[in-house]
PDB file of C-alpha atoms in Angstrom:
ATOM      1  CA  MET A  30      25.273  26.989 -23.570  1.00 62.00           C
ATOM      2  CA  GLN A  31      24.986  24.303 -20.908  1.00 82.00           C
ATOM      3  CA  ARG A  32      23.290  21.077 -21.939  1.00 91.00           C
ATOM      4  CA  PRO A  33      19.898  20.281 -20.405  1.00 94.00           C
ATOM      5  CA  LEU A  34      19.629  18.198 -17.248  1.00 96.00           C
ATOM      6  CA  VAL A  35      18.188  14.837 -18.334  1.00 97.00           C
ATOM      7  CA  VAL A  36      15.502  13.603 -15.932  1.00 97.00           C
ATOM      8  CA  TYR A  37      14.140  10.044 -16.014  1.00 97.00           C
ATOM      9  CA  LEU A  38      10.653   9.663 -14.517  1.00 96.00           C
ATOM     10  CA  ALA A  39      10.636   6.377 -12.610  1.00 94.00           C
ATOM     11  CA  GLY A  40       7.833   4.843 -10.606  1.00 91.00           C
ATOM     12  CA  PRO A  41       5.376   1.968 -10.573  1.00 87.00           C
ATOM     13  CA  ILE A  42       3.871   0.853 -13.866  1.00 82.00           C
ATOM     14  CA  SER A  43       3.006  -2.783 -13.185  1.00 76.00           C
ATOM     15  CA  GLY A  44      -0.146  -2.999 -11.150  1.00 71.00           C
ATOM     16  CA  ARG A  45      -1.314   0.449 -12.340  1.00 68.00           C
ATOM     17  CA  LYS A  46      -3.795   1.451 -15.000  1.00 71.00           C
ATOM     18  CA  PHE A  47      -2.258   3.154 -18.028  1.00 70.00           C
ATOM     19  CA  LYS A  48      -3.787   6.546 -17.214  1.00 76.00           C
ATOM     20  CA  ASP A  49      -2.511   6.388 -13.617  1.00 76.00           C
ATOM     21  CA  ALA A  50       1.021   5.458 -14.679  1.00 75.00           C
ATOM     22  CA  MET A  51       0.979   8.181 -17.328  1.00 78.00           C
ATOM     23  CA  SER A  52      -0.812  11.114 -15.676  1.00 84.00           C
ATOM     24  CA  TRP A  53       1.851  12.279 -13.211  1.00 90.00           C
ATOM     25  CA  ARG A  54       4.538  11.797 -15.835  1.00 90.00           C
ATOM     26  CA  SER A  55       2.608  14.001 -18.284  1.00 91.00           C
ATOM     27  CA  GLU A  56       2.127  16.683 -15.625  1.00 92.00           C
ATOM     28  CA  PHE A  57       5.821  16.690 -14.721  1.00 92.00           C
ATOM     29  CA  THR A  58       6.899  16.755 -18.357  1.00 92.00           C
ATOM     30  CA  ALA A  59       4.692  19.813 -18.907  1.00 93.00           C
ATOM     31  CA  LEU A  60       6.209  21.498 -15.859  1.00 93.00           C
ATOM     32  CA  PHE A  61       9.786  20.810 -16.993  1.00 94.00           C
ATOM     33  CA  ASP A  62       8.827  22.129 -20.453  1.00 93.00           C
ATOM     34  CA  LYS A  63       8.287  25.547 -18.814  1.00 93.00           C
ATOM     35  CA  TYR A  64      12.086  25.787 -18.645  1.00 94.00           C
ATOM     36  CA  PRO A  65      13.214  25.639 -22.294  1.00 93.00           C
ATOM     37  CA  GLY A  66      16.709  24.279 -22.677  1.00 93.00           C
ATOM     38  CA  LYS A  67      17.049  23.442 -18.974  1.00 94.00           C
ATOM     39  CA  PHE A  68      15.564  19.924 -18.869  1.00 96.00           C
ATOM     40  CA  GLU A  69      15.060  16.925 -21.091  1.00 96.00           C
ATOM     41  CA  VAL A  70      12.565  14.370 -19.786  1.00 96.00           C
ATOM     42  CA  ARG A  71      12.677  10.625 -20.357  1.00 95.00           C
ATOM     43  CA  ASN A  72       9.360   8.878 -19.835  1.00 91.00           C
ATOM     44  CA  PRO A  73       9.377   5.063 -19.714  1.00 87.00           C
ATOM     45  CA  MET A  74       5.719   5.100 -20.825  1.00 78.00           C
ATOM     46  CA  ARG A  75       6.510   6.709 -24.186  1.00 77.00           C
ATOM     47  CA  GLY A  76       5.531   4.621 -27.150  1.00 64.00           C
ATOM     48  CA  ASN A  77       2.988   2.678 -25.093  1.00 57.00           C
ATOM     49  CA  GLU A  78      -0.007   4.745 -26.191  1.00 54.00           C
ATOM     50  CA  LEU A  79      -1.596   1.697 -27.809  1.00 49.00           C
ATOM     51  CA  LEU A  80      -2.107   0.407 -24.268  1.00 50.00           C
ATOM     52  CA  SER A  81      -4.120   3.492 -23.310  1.00 47.00           C
ATOM     53  CA  HIS A  82      -7.381   1.659 -24.003  1.00 49.00           C
ATOM     54  CA  GLN A  83      -6.527  -0.914 -21.316  1.00 49.00           C
ATOM     55  CA  ARG A  84      -9.008  -0.763 -18.463  1.00 48.00           C
ATOM     56  CA  LYS A  85      -7.154  -3.375 -16.452  1.00 51.00           C
ATOM     57  CA  VAL A  86      -3.922  -2.823 -14.608  1.00 51.00           C
ATOM     58  CA  LEU A  87      -0.697  -3.110 -16.567  1.00 52.00           C
ATOM     59  CA  ASP A  88       1.251  -6.257 -15.940  1.00 57.00           C
ATOM     60  CA  GLY A  89       3.199  -8.401 -18.351  1.00 53.00           C
ATOM     61  CA  ASP A  90       0.074  -9.771 -20.045  1.00 54.00           C
ATOM     62  CA  PRO A  91      -0.954  -6.735 -22.157  1.00 50.00           C
ATOM     63  CA  PHE A  92       2.608  -6.491 -23.449  1.00 54.00           C
ATOM     64  CA  LYS A  93       2.861 -10.209 -24.184  1.00 56.00           C
ATOM     65  CA  ARG A  94      -0.430 -10.178 -26.094  1.00 56.00           C
ATOM     66  CA  LEU A  95       1.015  -7.590 -28.478  1.00 58.00           C
ATOM     67  CA  LYS A  96       3.590 -10.145 -29.641  1.00 66.00           C
ATOM     68  CA  HIS A  97       5.908  -7.418 -30.856  1.00 68.00           C
ATOM     69  CA  PRO A  98       9.670  -7.458 -30.152  1.00 74.00           C
ATOM     70  CA  ALA A  99       9.586  -3.851 -28.872  1.00 72.00           C
ATOM     71  CA  TYR A 100       7.267  -4.961 -26.037  1.00 72.00           C
ATOM     72  CA  SER A 101       9.261  -7.974 -24.903  1.00 76.00           C
ATOM     73  CA  ASP A 102      10.594  -8.080 -21.358  1.00 79.00           C
ATOM     74  CA  LYS A 103      14.126  -7.696 -22.691  1.00 84.00           C
ATOM     75  CA  ALA A 104      13.301  -4.736 -24.951  1.00 83.00           C
ATOM     76  CA  ILE A 105      11.510  -2.847 -22.175  1.00 83.00           C
ATOM     77  CA  ARG A 106      14.254  -3.506 -19.608  1.00 88.00           C
ATOM     78  CA  ARG A 107      17.076  -2.597 -21.999  1.00 92.00           C
ATOM     79  CA  ARG A 108      15.420   0.665 -23.084  1.00 91.00           C
ATOM     80  CA  ASP A 109      14.764   1.666 -19.461  1.00 93.00           C
ATOM     81  CA  LYS A 110      18.358   0.797 -18.554  1.00 96.00           C
ATOM     82  CA  LEU A 111      19.657   2.924 -21.434  1.00 96.00           C
ATOM     83  CA  ASP A 112      17.416   5.794 -20.307  1.00 96.00           C
ATOM     84  CA  VAL A 113      18.740   5.609 -16.734  1.00 97.00           C
ATOM     85  CA  LYS A 114      22.334   5.415 -17.909  1.00 98.00           C
ATOM     86  CA  SER A 115      21.963   8.453 -20.173  1.00 97.00           C
ATOM     87  CA  SER A 116      20.102  10.524 -17.553  1.00 97.00           C
ATOM     88  CA  ASP A 117      21.490  12.880 -14.929  1.00 97.00           C
ATOM     89  CA  VAL A 118      18.613  12.555 -12.475  1.00 97.00           C
ATOM     90  CA  VAL A 119      16.277   9.667 -11.732  1.00 98.00           C
ATOM     91  CA  PHE A 120      13.079  11.077 -10.256  1.00 97.00           C
ATOM     92  CA  VAL A 121      11.118   8.353  -8.467  1.00 97.00           C
ATOM     93  CA  ASN A 122       7.454   8.733  -7.555  1.00 96.00           C
ATOM     94  CA  PHE A 123       6.429   6.161  -4.934  1.00 94.00           C
ATOM     95  CA  MET A 124       3.654   8.364  -3.513  1.00 92.00           C
ATOM     96  CA  GLU A 125       0.763   6.170  -4.620  1.00 87.00           C
ATOM     97  CA  ALA A 126       2.539   2.813  -4.758  1.00 88.00           C
ATOM     98  CA  THR A 127       0.327  -0.044  -3.665  1.00 87.00           C
ATOM     99  CA  ARG A 128       2.909  -2.777  -4.024  1.00 88.00           C
ATOM    100  CA  THR A 129       6.678  -2.993  -4.265  1.00 90.00           C
ATOM    101  CA  SER A 130       7.936  -1.772  -7.633  1.00 90.00           C
ATOM    102  CA  ILE A 131      10.701  -4.186  -8.556  1.00 92.00           C
ATOM    103  CA  GLY A 132      11.449  -2.463 -11.869  1.00 92.00           C
ATOM    104  CA  THR A 133      11.830   0.909 -10.186  1.00 95.00           C
ATOM    105  CA  CYS A 134      14.130  -0.597  -7.556  1.00 96.00           C
ATOM    106  CA  MET A 135      16.280  -1.933 -10.412  1.00 96.00           C
ATOM    107  CA  GLU A 136      16.381   1.563 -11.912  1.00 97.00           C
ATOM    108  CA  ILE A 137      17.466   3.003  -8.555  1.00 97.00           C
ATOM    109  CA  ALA A 138      20.264   0.408  -8.364  1.00 97.00           C
ATOM    110  CA  TRP A 139      21.445   1.208 -11.892  1.00 97.00           C
ATOM    111  CA  ALA A 140      21.380   4.928 -11.105  1.00 98.00           C
ATOM    112  CA  GLU A 141      23.366   4.393  -7.912  1.00 96.00           C
ATOM    113  CA  ASP A 142      25.907   2.288  -9.791  1.00 96.00           C
ATOM    114  CA  TRP A 143      26.335   5.026 -12.411  1.00 97.00           C
ATOM    115  CA  ASP A 144      26.499   7.883  -9.834  1.00 97.00           C
ATOM    116  CA  LYS A 145      23.226   9.476 -10.906  1.00 97.00           C
ATOM    117  CA  LEU A 146      21.264  11.767  -8.625  1.00 97.00           C
ATOM    118  CA  VAL A 147      18.238   9.820  -7.376  1.00 98.00           C
ATOM    119  CA  VAL A 148      15.375  11.844  -5.927  1.00 98.00           C
ATOM    120  CA  ILE A 149      12.500   9.909  -4.392  1.00 97.00           C
ATOM    121  CA  ALA A 150       9.066  11.072  -3.315  1.00 96.00           C
ATOM    122  CA  MET A 151       7.464   8.520  -1.006  1.00 95.00           C
ATOM    123  CA  PRO A 152       5.068   8.669   1.907  1.00 94.00           C
ATOM    124  CA  GLU A 153       6.667   8.990   5.316  1.00 92.00           C
ATOM    125  CA  ASP A 154       5.039   5.677   6.181  1.00 88.00           C
ATOM    126  CA  ASP A 155       4.867   3.657   2.972  1.00 80.00           C
ATOM    127  CA  GLY A 156       3.969   0.479   4.834  1.00 81.00           C
ATOM    128  CA  GLY A 157       7.446  -0.889   4.242  1.00 84.00           C
ATOM    129  CA  LEU A 158       6.962  -1.142   0.476  1.00 89.00           C
ATOM    130  CA  HIS A 159      10.132   0.770  -0.382  1.00 92.00           C
ATOM    131  CA  ASP A 160      11.507   1.761   3.013  1.00 92.00           C
ATOM    132  CA  HIS A 161      14.710  -0.244   2.773  1.00 92.00           C
ATOM    133  CA  ALA A 162      18.318   0.569   3.625  1.00 93.00           C
ATOM    134  CA  PHE A 163      19.421   0.177  -0.006  1.00 95.00           C
ATOM    135  CA  VAL A 164      16.749   2.609  -1.198  1.00 93.00           C
ATOM    136  CA  ARG A 165      17.370   5.098   1.625  1.00 94.00           C
ATOM    137  CA  ASP A 166      21.137   5.062   1.055  1.00 95.00           C
ATOM    138  CA  SER A 167      20.793   5.532  -2.720  1.00 95.00           C
ATOM    139  CA  ALA A 168      18.625   8.625  -2.817  1.00 96.00           C
ATOM    140  CA  VAL A 169      17.546  11.989  -1.508  1.00 97.00           C
ATOM    141  CA  ILE A 170      14.095  11.199  -0.118  1.00 97.00           C
ATOM    142  CA  PHE A 171      11.206  13.618   0.249  1.00 97.00           C
ATOM    143  CA  HIS A 172       7.779  12.839   1.670  1.00 96.00           C
ATOM    144  CA  ASN A 173       5.785  14.789  -0.904  1.00 95.00           C
ATOM    145  CA  LEU A 174       6.002  15.400  -4.634  1.00 93.00           C
ATOM    146  CA  GLU A 175       6.247  19.171  -4.372  1.00 94.00           C
ATOM    147  CA  ASP A 176       9.448  19.203  -2.296  1.00 95.00           C
ATOM    148  CA  ALA A 177      11.029  16.478  -4.434  1.00 96.00           C
ATOM    149  CA  LEU A 178      10.193  18.378  -7.613  1.00 94.00           C
ATOM    150  CA  GLU A 179      11.512  21.637  -6.174  1.00 94.00           C
ATOM    151  CA  TYR A 180      14.814  19.888  -5.386  1.00 95.00           C
ATOM    152  CA  VAL A 181      15.130  18.625  -8.982  1.00 95.00           C
ATOM    153  CA  LEU A 182      14.325  22.074 -10.358  1.00 94.00           C
ATOM    154  CA  TRP A 183      16.865  23.608  -7.972  1.00 92.00           C
ATOM    155  CA  SER A 184      19.431  21.008  -9.127  1.00 90.00           C
ATOM    156  CA  GLY A 185      18.835  22.250 -12.669  1.00 89.00           C
ATOM    157  CA  GLY A 186      19.332  25.873 -11.625  1.00 87.00           C
ATOM    158  CA  CYS A 187      15.628  26.754 -11.542  1.00 86.00           C
ATOM    159  CA  GLU A 188      12.995  27.589  -8.978  1.00 72.00           C
ATOM    160  CA  VAL A 189       9.565  26.010  -8.767  1.00 64.00           C
ATOM    161  CA  PRO A 190       6.866  28.326 -10.132  1.00 60.00           C
ATOM    162  CA  GLU A 191       4.200  29.638  -7.779  1.00 64.00           C
ATOM    163  CA  ASP A 192       1.437  27.817  -9.674  1.00 58.00           C
ATOM    164  CA  ALA A 193       3.096  24.357  -9.594  1.00 52.00           C
TER     165      ALA A 193
END
């Protein structure tokens, strides 16, 4: 039996509310779960449920207030780096980005360095937030989530369901 394709769900977290950073990731995880044994999903928001009560946008402050080693800048960056390194595909959602996502750009660079497949969904005109030569040259870019998702499913040997 072939091992599952490991997909890391990258995209803006800083500057987003918890529910906004989590909702698309939950939806995509549920969709990938429809293909048992085909995909394994890595979500950088896992373990952050205690931040779900936050009404403000997530920046470094909510994490720093927790004063727990697992929420330090280093711990978060190292876990995300490990996730990217151990993934086959980095799926990037820039569709609703309102500011440049530096962390996600780092993840794209790591993925490129480790020869991972990077699939990006971003608006055709993202206002220059992520439209950069380094990003364009590192990824397969789609201008909607549906086409990007279909490409990842196809890469895993599946087809997108009619109801997706």
